[in-house]
Amino acid sequence: MDIIVCIKRVPDTEARVKIAGDGASLDPSGVQFIMAPYDEIAVEKALQLKEASGAGTVTVVTMGPAEATKELRTALAMGADAAVHVTTASAPSDALATAKTLQGALEGRSFDLVLCGRQATDVDDAAVGSMLAALLGLPCVTQVSTVEAAGDTIKVSREIEGETEILEVSTPCVLTAQKNLADPRYPGLKGIMAAKKKPLESLEAPALESLSQVRSLSLPPARSEVTFIEPTPEGMQVLLTALRNDKKVL
Amino acid sequence: MTSDILLYIEKARGGESGFKKSAAEIATAGRALANASGGTLVALVTGTLDDDGKALLGLHGVDKVLHAAGDAFAPYLLESHAAALEAAAKAVDPRAILLAASTVGKELGPYAAARLGIALVSDATGVALDGDGLVVTKPRLSGKAIAEIVTGGATAVSLRPNTTPVEERPGDAAVETLDVAPPEARIRLVEVQASGEKTVDLTEADAVVSGGRGIGSAESWTIVTDLAEALGAAQGASRAVVDAGWRPHAEQVGQTGKVVSPKLYVAAGISGAIQHLAGMSSSKVIVAVNKDEEAPIFKVADYGIVGDVHEVLPMLTKAVREFLA
């Protein structure tokens, strides 16, 4: 089974957010960057599927700045076979431009499955996976919790609001990873050494125009100061009365 | 592009009939946009459409329903619904397409937007017209920042449930049949397993009670369930609790779980790691119970109770039962 995994370099989920001087972007100073957590899960699942089938390749693809080779090396150290680094003169600011750029990078490559994370934890649009499927003319299931290869089809399950759907998808297809799809491995020293010798291809893609622009980025409005309530039956009455009369939520 | 607004109406799941609760919310948001643009509000309904459904859409501002009827559109499958949405979008040529930011909305919206070659913004908390621009407000970095995105052309927007207060107006929606042939299915639904117990949908719930590591064990989780039942609330859990196997991942609230915006969020025994706050800090009112008064959860809470959850939660549950009786 030949699998492509699309990954993204994003700020660490523990990072404190500072807004840059332009008022429309993140100030990256002092921010650690990581592979987006759901993408890491997608890489892990791809490796498991390849190992289970006993044949095939896992290729990781990212579009991002020069520094994004670090995240590609991480995926190679986890066990991916090859990496593709797509760079553009200016970073596209929306999901469709990103999906089109990745589509271009996949042209001419043969694969049975494209795996993406459910969403990158920076822009949070959860869009590139299903957009890429639409552009490639492939079927797509997002937020899958299990993936099982079965000949020319793939059997997946996902949780949707109190239900579990079991679906069968023809290959090639695009799937996006829910958190419980896999538990990412830590790359060992051997993997890290081996990653240095694995192929990392660089591709320059044309910068595509974005259909949307970020007008502003700001910190969320501060929440009001906490009111402490006594942990007593009387305190509970005070709380419930406030929730009903002041906040009108009961 | 016209000044019309198109809605994708999602059916309820889990044995419930009719539309999802979010249908009234996106209709309200769509009505406001259509009023501002001077356009018509059109809703796409797939599968069955009964009088109640039609009345509900009319009540929340829909002028016209495009109905893609037939078994081919029920239940939801991406390819058939994308074909219906694409056909509706080509017929209406709308300024904006609104969907709910549900699992389905976040799958279908981007897929259809890419097929149509239009802009997309997911998980918005607000949408408005500003001159020629459509301005979409949405949390980024898991809620640690708020972005305003502007588009000049047709745009698909999924709206986060519970962030649009529903409005009503007297009105009726005219129904037109939308002729669309679904493509050959490459995705087949094998089976739908119900979760068993009847529970409130976490992302659409008006109230959520979440428990964290402070609950202590899977066995003592009943104190969370009892309070949730008393409040008619959905149950949530912190990542630590899910990682420990006390609760299923479907209940996880936070950056790698669900994002919720209920009217009332009760955090019990949750310290308030940044990754949990990302999933619940847009709740209207937050009540936190924690034994550590320095816990970060109190920085976002409106009401804080410093105490042992094993004592406070049963006390609160009893008070709620009496209060709501």
Coordinates of C-alpha atoms in Angstrom, one line a residue, chain A residues 10-17 19 24 26 37-38 41 93-96 99-100 118-143 145 152-156 158-172 176 178-180 211-221 223-250, chain B residues 10 13-15 20 76-79 102-104 106-115 117-123 130 135 138-155 185-196 199 201 203 231 239 242-243 249-250 252 254-259 263-264 273-275 280-287 293 298-307 312 315-316 319-324:
Chain A
V10 CA 2.2 24.6 13.5
P11 CA 2.9 26.5 16.7
D12 CA 3.2 24.1 19.7
T13 CA -0.3 23.7 21.3
E14 CA 1.2 24.8 24.6
A15 CA 2.5 28.1 23.1
R16 CA 1.4 31.4 24.4
V17 CA 0.0 33.6 21.6
I19 CA 0.0 39.1 18.0
A24 CA -3.2 40.2 11.5
L26 CA 1.0 35.5 15.0
P37 CA -0.9 16.7 16.5
Y38 CA -3.5 15.2 14.2
I41 CA -1.5 10.6 14.2
S93 CA -3.4 32.5 3.4
D94 CA -6.3 30.1 2.7
A95 CA -7.2 26.5 2.6
L96 CA -8.1 26.2 -1.1
A99 CA -5.0 22.3 -1.2
K100 CA -4.3 23.3 -4.8
R118 CA -8.4 16.2 11.0
Q119 CA -7.3 19.8 11.2
A120 CA -4.1 21.8 11.6
T121 CA -4.2 23.4 15.1
D122 CA -3.3 26.9 13.9
V123 CA -5.9 27.9 11.3
D124 CA -8.4 25.3 12.5
D125 CA -10.4 25.2 9.2
A126 CA -10.4 21.3 9.0
A127 CA -10.5 21.9 5.2
V128 CA -7.4 20.8 3.3
G129 CA -8.1 17.1 3.5
S130 CA -11.6 17.2 1.9
M131 CA -10.6 20.0 -0.5
L132 CA -7.7 17.9 -1.7
A133 CA -10.0 15.0 -2.3
A134 CA -12.4 17.2 -4.3
L135 CA -9.5 18.6 -6.4
L136 CA -8.1 15.1 -7.0
G137 CA -11.6 13.8 -7.8
L138 CA -11.4 11.2 -5.0
P139 CA -13.8 10.0 -2.3
C140 CA -13.1 11.3 1.2
V141 CA -14.1 10.4 4.8
T142 CA -13.0 12.9 7.5
Q143 CA -12.4 12.3 11.2
S145 CA -11.3 6.5 14.2
D152 CA -9.5 -2.5 -3.3
T153 CA -11.5 -0.9 -0.6
I154 CA -10.8 0.6 2.8
K155 CA -13.1 0.1 5.7
V156 CA -13.3 3.0 8.1
R158 CA -16.1 7.4 12.6
E159 CA -18.0 8.9 15.5
I160 CA -20.7 11.4 14.6
E161 CA -22.7 12.9 17.4
G162 CA -23.6 9.8 19.3
E163 CA -23.4 7.4 16.4
T164 CA -20.7 5.3 14.9
E165 CA -20.7 5.1 11.1
I166 CA -18.9 2.2 9.4
L167 CA -18.1 3.1 5.8
E168 CA -16.4 1.4 2.9
V169 CA -14.4 3.6 0.5
S170 CA -12.9 2.7 -2.9
T171 CA -9.2 3.4 -3.3
P172 CA -7.5 5.7 -4.0
T176 CA -8.5 12.5 7.8
Q178 CA -9.4 11.7 14.4
K179 CA -7.5 11.7 17.6
N180 CA -8.2 8.1 18.5
L211 CA -9.7 33.9 -2.1
S212 CA -9.7 35.2 1.5
Q213 CA -7.6 37.6 3.6
V214 CA -7.0 37.8 7.3
R215 CA -8.1 41.4 8.2
S216 CA -7.2 41.1 11.8
L217 CA -6.0 38.7 14.5
S218 CA -6.6 39.5 18.1
L219 CA -6.5 38.0 21.5
P220 CA -10.0 36.8 22.7
P221 CA -11.8 39.3 24.9
R223 CA -13.5 37.0 30.6
S224 CA -15.0 38.8 33.6
E225 CA -13.4 38.3 37.1
V226 CA -14.4 35.1 38.9
T227 CA -16.9 35.3 41.7
F228 CA -16.2 32.8 44.4
I229 CA -19.1 30.9 46.0
E230 CA -18.9 29.1 49.4
P231 CA -18.9 25.3 49.1
T232 CA -22.1 25.1 51.3
P233 CA -25.8 24.3 50.6
E234 CA -26.4 28.1 51.0
G235 CA -23.6 28.8 48.5
M236 CA -25.3 26.5 46.0
Q237 CA -28.5 28.6 46.4
V238 CA -26.6 31.8 45.8
L239 CA -25.0 30.2 42.7
L240 CA -28.3 28.9 41.2
T241 CA -30.1 32.2 41.8
A242 CA -27.3 34.1 40.1
L243 CA -27.3 31.7 37.1
R244 CA -31.1 32.2 36.8
N245 CA -31.5 35.9 37.6
D246 CA -28.2 37.5 36.6
K247 CA -27.0 35.2 33.8
K248 CA -30.4 33.8 32.6
V249 CA -28.9 30.4 31.8
L250 CA -31.1 28.3 34.1
Chain B
E10 CA -28.5 19.0 8.2
R13 CA -29.0 11.9 14.1
G14 CA -29.2 9.3 16.8
G15 CA -32.8 8.3 16.2
K20 CA -30.4 19.4 13.7
Y76 CA -25.9 11.5 4.5
L77 CA -23.1 10.5 2.2
L78 CA -20.5 13.0 1.1
E79 CA -20.7 12.4 -2.7
S102 CA -20.6 19.8 12.6
T103 CA -18.7 16.7 11.5
V104 CA -20.8 16.7 8.3
K106 CA -16.9 20.5 8.1
E107 CA -16.5 17.6 5.7
L108 CA -19.1 18.8 3.1
G109 CA -18.3 22.6 3.2
P110 CA -14.7 22.4 2.1
Y111 CA -15.3 19.6 -0.4
A112 CA -18.1 21.6 -2.1
A113 CA -16.1 24.8 -1.9
A114 CA -13.2 23.2 -3.7
R115 CA -15.5 21.8 -6.4
G117 CA -13.7 27.0 -6.6
I118 CA -15.0 29.4 -3.8
A119 CA -13.6 30.6 -0.5
L120 CA -14.2 28.7 2.7
V121 CA -14.0 29.6 6.4
S122 CA -14.8 26.9 9.0
D123 CA -16.1 27.0 12.5
D130 CA -19.2 45.1 5.4
V135 CA -16.4 39.4 7.2
K138 CA -13.5 32.7 13.8
P139 CA -11.3 31.4 16.5
R140 CA -7.8 30.3 15.5
L141 CA -5.1 28.5 17.4
S142 CA -7.8 26.6 19.2
G143 CA -9.4 29.8 20.5
K144 CA -6.2 31.5 21.7
A145 CA -6.8 34.1 19.0
I146 CA -9.8 35.5 17.1
A147 CA -9.4 36.2 13.4
E148 CA -11.5 38.3 11.1
I149 CA -11.4 36.9 7.6
V150 CA -12.6 39.0 4.6
T151 CA -13.7 37.6 1.2
G152 CA -14.8 39.4 -1.9
G153 CA -16.4 36.5 -3.7
A154 CA -18.7 33.6 -3.0
T155 CA -17.8 32.0 0.3
A185 CA -21.1 6.1 -5.0
R186 CA -17.5 5.3 -4.0
I187 CA -18.4 5.6 -0.4
R188 CA -20.9 3.1 1.0
L189 CA -22.5 3.2 4.4
V190 CA -22.1 -0.3 5.8
E191 CA -23.7 0.2 9.2
V192 CA -24.6 2.8 11.8
Q193 CA -24.2 1.8 15.4
A194 CA -26.1 3.9 18.0
S195 CA -24.2 4.7 21.1
G196 CA -26.9 3.0 23.2
T199 CA -27.5 11.5 25.6
D201 CA -25.3 16.0 21.8
T203 CA -21.5 20.3 20.6
L231 CA -29.3 20.0 34.6
R239 CA -8.0 14.9 28.0
V242 CA -9.9 10.2 28.3
D243 CA -6.2 9.2 28.2
H249 CA -12.8 10.1 23.3
A250 CA -16.2 11.3 21.9
Q252 CA -13.3 14.9 25.2
G254 CA -10.4 20.6 24.2
Q255 CA -7.9 21.2 21.5
T256 CA -7.8 17.5 20.5
G257 CA -11.4 16.9 21.2
K258 CA -14.6 18.9 20.8
V259 CA -15.1 22.6 20.9
K263 CA -24.8 28.7 27.7
L264 CA -23.6 27.0 30.9
A273 CA -4.8 23.3 31.0
I274 CA -4.5 25.6 27.9
Q275 CA -5.6 22.7 25.7
M280 CA -14.7 25.6 26.2
S281 CA -13.7 29.2 26.8
S282 CA -16.3 30.6 24.4
S283 CA -19.0 29.2 26.7
K284 CA -21.4 31.9 27.9
V285 CA -21.2 31.2 31.6
I286 CA -18.5 29.0 33.2
V287 CA -18.7 27.5 36.7
E293 CA -7.9 28.0 44.3
F298 CA -10.7 30.0 37.8
K299 CA -9.1 32.6 35.4
V300 CA -11.8 31.9 32.8
A301 CA -14.6 31.0 35.2
D302 CA -17.5 33.3 36.1
Y303 CA -18.2 31.4 39.3
G304 CA -15.7 29.4 41.3
I305 CA -16.2 27.0 44.1
V306 CA -13.1 26.0 45.9
G307 CA -13.7 22.6 47.4
V312 CA -19.5 19.9 46.2
M315 CA -24.4 19.1 47.0
L316 CA -24.9 21.1 43.8
A319 CA -29.7 22.0 45.0
V320 CA -30.3 21.9 41.2
R321 CA -33.0 19.2 41.6
E322 CA -34.8 21.2 44.2
F323 CA -34.3 24.5 42.3
L324 CA -35.6 23.1 39.0

